[in-house]
mmCIF file of C-alpha atoms and ligand atoms in Angstrom:
data_model
loop_
_atom_site.group_PDB
_atom_site.id
_atom_site.type_symbol
_atom_site.label_atom_id
_atom_site.label_comp_id
_atom_site.label_asym_id
_atom_site.label_seq_id
_atom_site.Cartn_x
_atom_site.Cartn_y
_atom_site.Cartn_z
ATOM 1 C CA UNK A 1 -22.124 18.667 -10.502
ATOM 2 C CA UNK A 2 -22.390 14.882 -10.909
ATOM 3 C CA UNK A 3 -22.628 13.075 -7.552
ATOM 4 C CA UNK A 4 -22.447 9.320 -7.116
ATOM 5 C CA UNK A 5 -22.552 7.442 -3.814
ATOM 6 C CA UNK A 6 -20.807 4.082 -3.546
ATOM 7 C CA UNK A 7 -20.590 1.826 -0.497
ATOM 8 C CA UNK A 8 -20.165 -1.778 0.521
ATOM 9 C CA UNK A 9 -22.699 -3.180 2.963
ATOM 10 C CA UNK A 10 -23.498 -6.541 4.517
ATOM 11 C CA UNK A 11 -26.595 -8.506 3.512
ATOM 12 C CA UNK A 12 -28.342 -6.829 6.477
ATOM 13 C CA UNK A 13 -27.403 -3.322 5.325
ATOM 14 C CA UNK A 14 -24.536 -2.529 7.704
ATOM 15 C CA UNK A 15 -21.431 -0.574 6.680
ATOM 16 C CA UNK A 16 -19.384 -1.816 9.627
ATOM 17 C CA UNK A 17 -19.895 -3.297 13.084
ATOM 18 C CA UNK A 18 -21.119 -1.561 16.225
ATOM 19 C CA UNK A 19 -17.422 -0.995 17.048
ATOM 20 C CA UNK A 20 -17.219 1.160 13.893
ATOM 21 C CA UNK A 21 -14.055 -0.623 12.816
ATOM 22 C CA UNK A 22 -13.448 -1.090 9.119
ATOM 23 C CA UNK A 23 -14.703 -4.517 8.013
ATOM 24 C CA UNK A 24 -13.814 -6.368 4.847
ATOM 25 C CA UNK A 25 -17.204 -6.628 3.142
ATOM 26 C CA UNK A 26 -16.196 -6.946 -0.518
ATOM 27 C CA UNK A 27 -13.201 -8.454 -2.347
ATOM 28 C CA UNK A 28 -10.591 -7.693 -5.026
ATOM 29 C CA UNK A 29 -13.050 -7.423 -7.918
ATOM 30 C CA UNK A 30 -15.087 -4.835 -6.050
ATOM 31 C CA UNK A 31 -11.998 -2.886 -4.914
ATOM 32 C CA UNK A 32 -11.069 -2.720 -8.588
ATOM 33 C CA UNK A 33 -14.563 -1.471 -9.483
ATOM 34 C CA UNK A 34 -14.279 1.288 -6.861
ATOM 35 C CA UNK A 35 -10.810 2.188 -8.164
ATOM 36 C CA UNK A 36 -12.338 2.606 -11.639
ATOM 37 C CA UNK A 37 -14.991 4.950 -10.269
ATOM 38 C CA UNK A 38 -12.295 6.949 -8.428
ATOM 39 C CA UNK A 39 -10.365 7.250 -11.688
ATOM 40 C CA UNK A 40 -13.318 9.078 -13.255
ATOM 41 C CA UNK A 41 -14.138 11.626 -10.554
ATOM 42 C CA UNK A 42 -12.642 14.962 -9.558
ATOM 43 C CA UNK A 43 -12.993 14.302 -5.805
ATOM 44 C CA UNK A 44 -13.848 11.596 -3.258
ATOM 45 C CA UNK A 45 -15.928 12.685 -0.252
ATOM 46 C CA UNK A 46 -16.233 11.143 3.221
ATOM 47 C CA UNK A 47 -17.632 12.231 6.576
ATOM 48 C CA UNK A 48 -15.434 12.897 9.594
ATOM 49 C CA UNK A 49 -16.838 9.729 11.230
ATOM 50 C CA UNK A 50 -15.197 7.686 8.476
ATOM 51 C CA UNK A 51 -11.908 9.579 8.732
ATOM 52 C CA UNK A 52 -11.714 8.991 12.489
ATOM 53 C CA UNK A 53 -12.755 5.331 12.187
ATOM 54 C CA UNK A 54 -10.777 4.234 9.121
ATOM 55 C CA UNK A 55 -7.946 6.749 8.481
ATOM 56 C CA UNK A 56 -8.656 6.385 4.732
ATOM 57 C CA UNK A 57 -6.297 7.523 1.976
ATOM 58 C CA UNK A 58 -8.852 7.596 -0.874
ATOM 59 C CA UNK A 59 -6.272 7.566 -3.675
ATOM 60 C CA UNK A 60 -6.121 5.270 -6.697
ATOM 61 C CA UNK A 61 -4.585 1.820 -6.101
ATOM 62 C CA UNK A 62 -3.606 1.165 -9.707
ATOM 63 C CA UNK A 63 -0.597 3.202 -11.000
ATOM 64 C CA UNK A 64 -1.774 2.637 -14.584
ATOM 65 C CA UNK A 65 -5.007 4.443 -13.782
ATOM 66 C CA UNK A 66 -3.030 7.300 -12.254
ATOM 67 C CA UNK A 67 -1.048 7.446 -15.511
ATOM 68 C CA UNK A 68 -4.290 7.470 -17.538
ATOM 69 C CA UNK A 69 -5.450 10.481 -15.541
ATOM 70 C CA UNK A 70 -2.146 12.281 -16.164
ATOM 71 C CA UNK A 71 -2.453 11.585 -19.894
ATOM 72 C CA UNK A 72 -5.894 13.209 -19.790
ATOM 73 C CA UNK A 73 -4.391 16.325 -18.208
ATOM 74 C CA UNK A 74 -5.729 15.526 -14.737
ATOM 75 C CA UNK A 75 -3.912 15.090 -11.414
ATOM 76 C CA UNK A 76 -3.002 11.425 -10.729
ATOM 77 C CA UNK A 77 -5.497 11.137 -7.865
ATOM 78 C CA UNK A 78 -8.871 12.737 -7.255
ATOM 79 C CA UNK A 79 -8.969 15.390 -4.539
ATOM 80 C CA UNK A 80 -10.136 14.317 -1.073
ATOM 81 C CA UNK A 81 -12.987 16.075 0.738
ATOM 82 C CA UNK A 82 -13.918 15.663 4.428
ATOM 83 C CA UNK A 83 -17.276 16.888 5.728
ATOM 84 C CA UNK A 84 -16.286 17.938 9.223
ATOM 85 C CA UNK A 85 -18.261 20.684 11.051
ATOM 86 C CA UNK A 86 -15.750 21.193 13.841
ATOM 87 C CA UNK A 87 -12.471 20.605 12.042
ATOM 88 C CA UNK A 88 -11.680 17.342 13.865
ATOM 89 C CA UNK A 89 -9.754 15.899 10.889
ATOM 90 C CA UNK A 90 -6.293 14.833 12.189
ATOM 91 C CA UNK A 91 -3.654 16.887 10.304
ATOM 92 C CA UNK A 92 -1.343 13.843 10.395
ATOM 93 C CA UNK A 93 -4.015 11.512 9.004
ATOM 94 C CA UNK A 94 -3.430 9.742 5.690
ATOM 95 C CA UNK A 95 -6.134 11.890 4.103
ATOM 96 C CA UNK A 96 -3.989 15.021 4.662
ATOM 97 C CA UNK A 97 -0.831 13.709 2.980
ATOM 98 C CA UNK A 98 0.447 15.186 -0.266
ATOM 99 C CA UNK A 99 -0.824 12.426 -2.586
ATOM 100 C CA UNK A 100 -3.726 14.670 -3.601
ATOM 101 C CA UNK A 101 -5.273 17.995 -2.583
ATOM 102 C CA UNK A 102 -7.469 17.766 0.533
ATOM 103 C CA UNK A 103 -10.466 19.967 1.254
ATOM 104 C CA UNK A 104 -11.977 19.981 4.726
ATOM 105 C CA UNK A 105 -15.456 21.481 4.802
ATOM 106 C CA UNK A 106 -16.123 22.985 8.220
ATOM 107 C CA UNK A 107 -19.035 24.989 9.619
ATOM 108 C CA UNK A 108 -18.799 28.456 11.160
ATOM 109 C CA UNK A 109 -18.667 26.654 14.543
ATOM 110 C CA UNK A 110 -15.204 25.168 13.859
ATOM 111 C CA UNK A 111 -12.698 26.508 16.433
ATOM 112 C CA UNK A 112 -9.942 28.755 15.069
ATOM 113 C CA UNK A 113 -7.159 26.529 16.395
ATOM 114 C CA UNK A 114 -8.516 23.552 14.471
ATOM 115 C CA UNK A 115 -8.727 25.615 11.293
ATOM 116 C CA UNK A 116 -5.173 26.846 11.792
ATOM 117 C CA UNK A 117 -3.826 23.336 12.403
ATOM 118 C CA UNK A 118 -5.472 22.109 9.210
ATOM 119 C CA UNK A 119 -4.311 25.078 7.144
ATOM 120 C CA UNK A 120 -0.755 24.446 8.388
ATOM 121 C CA UNK A 121 -1.046 20.867 7.173
ATOM 122 C CA UNK A 122 -1.748 22.211 3.669
ATOM 123 C CA UNK A 123 -5.476 21.515 3.726
ATOM 124 C CA UNK A 124 -7.885 23.784 1.813
ATOM 125 C CA UNK A 125 -10.663 24.909 4.162
ATOM 126 C CA UNK A 126 -14.197 25.571 2.979
ATOM 127 C CA UNK A 127 -16.756 27.053 5.389
ATOM 128 C CA UNK A 128 -20.366 26.059 4.727
ATOM 129 C CA UNK A 129 -23.200 26.148 7.267
ATOM 130 C CA UNK A 130 -23.530 27.497 10.783
ATOM 131 C CA UNK A 131 -23.421 24.567 13.234
ATOM 132 C CA UNK A 132 -23.279 21.711 10.746
ATOM 133 C CA UNK A 133 -21.930 21.559 7.229
ATOM 134 C CA UNK A 134 -24.514 22.657 4.671
ATOM 135 C CA UNK A 135 -23.875 20.227 1.845
ATOM 136 C CA UNK A 136 -25.421 22.124 -1.107
ATOM 137 C CA UNK A 137 -23.333 25.199 -0.161
ATOM 138 C CA UNK A 138 -20.238 23.030 0.234
ATOM 139 C CA UNK A 139 -20.733 21.355 -3.129
ATOM 140 C CA UNK A 140 -21.267 24.743 -4.825
ATOM 141 C CA UNK A 141 -17.948 25.917 -3.339
ATOM 142 C CA UNK A 142 -16.228 22.780 -4.626
ATOM 143 C CA UNK A 143 -17.705 23.368 -8.066
ATOM 144 C CA UNK A 144 -16.358 26.926 -7.988
ATOM 145 C CA UNK A 145 -12.937 25.374 -7.268
ATOM 146 C CA UNK A 146 -13.209 23.342 -10.486
ATOM 147 C CA UNK A 147 -14.568 20.094 -9.022
ATOM 148 C CA UNK A 148 -17.409 18.877 -11.221
ATOM 149 C CA UNK A 149 -17.859 15.262 -10.154
ATOM 150 C CA UNK A 150 -17.921 13.675 -6.700
ATOM 151 C CA UNK A 151 -17.806 10.134 -5.376
ATOM 152 C CA UNK A 152 -19.299 9.996 -1.872
ATOM 153 C CA UNK A 153 -17.935 6.938 -0.044
ATOM 154 C CA UNK A 154 -19.760 7.224 3.273
ATOM 155 C CA UNK A 155 -20.447 6.774 6.040
ATOM 156 C CA UNK A 156 -24.091 6.348 6.843
ATOM 157 C CA UNK A 157 -24.657 9.794 8.384
ATOM 158 C CA UNK A 158 -23.244 11.576 5.359
ATOM 159 C CA UNK A 159 -25.082 9.374 2.865
ATOM 160 C CA UNK A 160 -28.408 10.046 4.590
ATOM 161 C CA UNK A 161 -27.738 13.779 4.306
ATOM 162 C CA UNK A 162 -26.855 13.731 0.613
ATOM 163 C CA UNK A 163 -30.060 11.801 -0.061
ATOM 164 C CA UNK A 164 -32.125 14.111 2.189
ATOM 165 C CA UNK A 165 -30.649 17.203 0.526
ATOM 166 C CA UNK A 166 -31.486 15.775 -2.902
ATOM 167 C CA UNK A 167 -27.964 16.299 -4.214
ATOM 168 C CA UNK A 168 -27.191 12.712 -5.278
ATOM 169 C CA UNK A 169 -27.585 11.457 -8.845
ATOM 170 C CA UNK A 170 -26.639 7.793 -8.612
ATOM 171 C CA UNK A 171 -26.094 5.120 -5.947
ATOM 172 C CA UNK A 172 -24.111 1.908 -6.293
ATOM 173 C CA UNK A 173 -24.055 -0.619 -3.466
ATOM 174 C CA UNK A 174 -21.971 -3.751 -3.127
ATOM 175 C CA UNK A 175 -23.990 -6.215 -1.026
ATOM 176 C CA UNK A 176 -21.652 -8.745 0.573
ATOM 177 C CA UNK A 177 -22.566 -12.237 1.691
ATOM 178 C CA UNK A 178 -22.246 -11.760 5.427
ATOM 179 C CA UNK A 179 -24.361 -10.558 8.333
ATOM 180 C CA UNK A 180 -22.966 -7.918 10.683
ATOM 181 C CA UNK A 181 -26.023 -7.060 12.743
ATOM 182 C CA UNK A 182 -26.227 -4.664 15.663
ATOM 183 C CA UNK A 183 -28.774 -1.915 16.212
ATOM 184 C CA UNK A 184 -25.936 0.573 16.679
ATOM 185 C CA UNK A 185 -23.920 -0.490 13.659
ATOM 186 C CA UNK A 186 -23.845 2.108 10.841
ATOM 187 C CA UNK A 187 -26.154 1.438 7.908
ATOM 188 C CA UNK A 188 -26.296 2.745 4.356
ATOM 189 C CA UNK A 189 -28.429 5.715 5.447
ATOM 190 C CA UNK A 190 -28.525 6.687 9.123
ATOM 191 C CA UNK A 191 -29.332 10.269 10.135
ATOM 192 C CA UNK A 192 -32.873 10.951 11.359
ATOM 193 C CA UNK A 193 -34.444 8.620 8.812
ATOM 194 C CA UNK A 194 -37.496 9.365 6.680
ATOM 195 C CA UNK A 195 -41.065 8.860 7.873
ATOM 196 C CA UNK A 196 -42.797 9.877 4.654
ATOM 197 C CA UNK A 197 -41.912 10.933 1.122
ATOM 198 C CA UNK A 198 -39.317 8.163 0.988
ATOM 199 C CA UNK A 199 -36.813 8.959 -1.762
ATOM 200 C CA UNK A 200 -37.346 6.642 -4.711
ATOM 201 C CA UNK A 201 -34.572 4.850 -6.572
ATOM 202 C CA UNK A 202 -34.646 3.302 -10.052
ATOM 203 C CA UNK A 203 -32.701 0.076 -10.350
ATOM 204 C CA UNK A 204 -30.526 0.172 -13.476
ATOM 205 C CA UNK A 205 -28.259 -2.895 -13.066
ATOM 206 C CA UNK A 206 -27.605 -5.981 -10.952
ATOM 207 C CA UNK A 207 -24.130 -7.501 -11.320
ATOM 208 C CA UNK A 208 -22.528 -10.417 -9.543
ATOM 209 C CA UNK A 209 -19.121 -9.275 -8.201
ATOM 210 C CA UNK A 210 -16.828 -11.279 -5.893
ATOM 211 C CA UNK A 211 -19.132 -13.221 -3.571
ATOM 212 C CA UNK A 212 -21.851 -10.584 -3.680
ATOM 213 C CA UNK A 213 -23.853 -8.304 -5.949
ATOM 214 C CA UNK A 214 -23.580 -4.711 -7.049
ATOM 215 C CA UNK A 215 -26.892 -2.879 -7.240
ATOM 216 C CA UNK A 216 -26.857 0.280 -9.374
ATOM 217 C CA UNK A 217 -29.552 2.918 -9.030
ATOM 218 C CA UNK A 218 -30.333 6.340 -10.335
ATOM 219 C CA UNK A 219 -32.017 8.504 -7.764
ATOM 220 C CA UNK A 220 -35.592 9.400 -8.588
ATOM 221 C CA UNK A 221 -38.335 7.516 -10.388
HETATM 222 P P1 LIG B 1 -19.724 9.645 8.539
HETATM 223 O O1 LIG B 1 -20.972 9.613 7.758
HETATM 224 O O2 LIG B 1 -18.441 9.289 7.897
HETATM 225 O O3 LIG B 1 -19.524 11.102 9.188
HETATM 226 C C1 LIG B 1 -20.623 11.696 9.863
HETATM 227 C C2 LIG B 1 -20.192 12.983 10.515
HETATM 228 O O4 LIG B 1 -19.984 13.986 9.517
HETATM 229 C C3 LIG B 1 -21.281 13.536 11.399
HETATM 230 O O5 LIG B 1 -21.295 12.900 12.649
HETATM 231 C C4 LIG B 1 -20.890 14.989 11.467
HETATM 232 O O6 LIG B 1 -19.886 15.167 12.465
HETATM 233 C C5 LIG B 1 -20.240 15.230 10.107
HETATM 234 N N1 LIG B 1 -21.158 16.016 9.304
HETATM 235 C C6 LIG B 1 -21.038 17.364 9.138
HETATM 236 N N2 LIG B 1 -22.023 17.842 8.417
HETATM 237 C C7 LIG B 1 -22.802 16.773 8.094
HETATM 238 C C8 LIG B 1 -24.004 16.675 7.347
HETATM 239 N N3 LIG B 1 -24.588 17.722 6.752
HETATM 240 N N4 LIG B 1 -24.566 15.460 7.229
HETATM 241 C C9 LIG B 1 -23.982 14.388 7.797
HETATM 242 N N5 LIG B 1 -22.852 14.414 8.516
HETATM 243 C C10 LIG B 1 -22.271 15.625 8.664
HETATM 244 O O7 LIG B 1 -19.855 8.787 9.893
HETATM 245 P P2 LIG B 1 -20.627 7.454 10.271
HETATM 246 O O8 LIG B 1 -22.031 7.463 9.779
HETATM 247 O O9 LIG B 1 -20.346 7.235 11.710
HETATM 248 O O10 LIG B 1 -19.872 6.351 9.434
HETATM 249 C C11 LIG B 1 -18.607 5.876 9.819
HETATM 250 C C12 LIG B 1 -18.637 4.372 9.752
HETATM 251 O O11 LIG B 1 -18.951 3.958 8.419
HETATM 252 C C13 LIG B 1 -17.291 3.738 10.103
HETATM 253 O O12 LIG B 1 -17.532 2.607 10.893
HETATM 254 C C14 LIG B 1 -16.737 3.321 8.752
HETATM 255 O O13 LIG B 1 -15.902 2.176 8.855
HETATM 256 C C15 LIG B 1 -17.986 3.015 7.984
HETATM 257 N N6 LIG B 1 -17.846 3.151 6.527
HETATM 258 C C16 LIG B 1 -18.077 2.067 5.762
HETATM 259 C C17 LIG B 1 -18.020 2.167 4.380
HETATM 260 C C18 LIG B 1 -18.348 0.997 3.502
HETATM 261 O O14 LIG B 1 -18.347 1.129 2.270
HETATM 262 N N7 LIG B 1 -18.630 -0.153 4.050
HETATM 263 C C19 LIG B 1 -17.696 3.388 3.795
HETATM 264 C C20 LIG B 1 -17.443 4.478 4.622
HETATM 265 C C21 LIG B 1 -17.535 4.345 5.989
HETATM 266 P P3 LIG B 1 -19.582 16.664 12.970
HETATM 267 O O15 LIG B 1 -20.882 17.186 13.499
HETATM 268 O O16 LIG B 1 -18.531 16.527 13.987
HETATM 269 O O17 LIG B 1 -19.136 17.406 11.777
#
């Protein structure tokens, strides 16, 4: 399984403000870059925090890219995956529409009525973990369903976990020219944080995009 994380953050490392509302951090060139990454992957993954905050759709913007996928024998959009221990994904959210298959990964703690509501909305449920989603188990289940490449788009809690679990291969970050600030604003990697054995990254490229830069890393030394 190939796993890449991509996010846009402010110059001070924030993904959005303390209100957790979506903020325009990048511009058209970067949206296009993200669309190109989405074209290549089998599925796009977000945490439930992002679904509740942003109501994302996670499909391709460019119809030509959808056509290119069709010509390669692939569905026009990558599948969508929500990491959501308790099944809080709204069945009427944009992520559950019929533009692409949607997988919601819940834990064993997800209430039956939430599972039923999601199944009725046509969502594929995967159970991984007891109280919280166990990501390696979830990703193995996705692989068994034929998904071999993932783009993780955030937010900060989920990104911390994929780094902590050692399941990420590459990281690309758009760094925008603005300051968001706020000790409670989400950052690139939230979670508990590391106090030792800090995961190392190897910088592979620095590109000027829009009014910012894209930093590309492979994970590991
Ligand atoms: P998140 O990372 O999207 O979702 C975190 C939630 O996922 C957790 O609270 C947890 O909720 C669930 N989860 C289940 N298993 C998990 C596991 N093993 N590891 C981590 N999380 C797990 O939420 P967030 O950190 O609050 O980020 C949302 C914010 O980021 C929003 O403000 C959004 O606008 C912003 N965002 C920005 C960008 C960008 O590129 N700038 C991209 C995406 C999001 P349960 O316990 O209920 O399951």
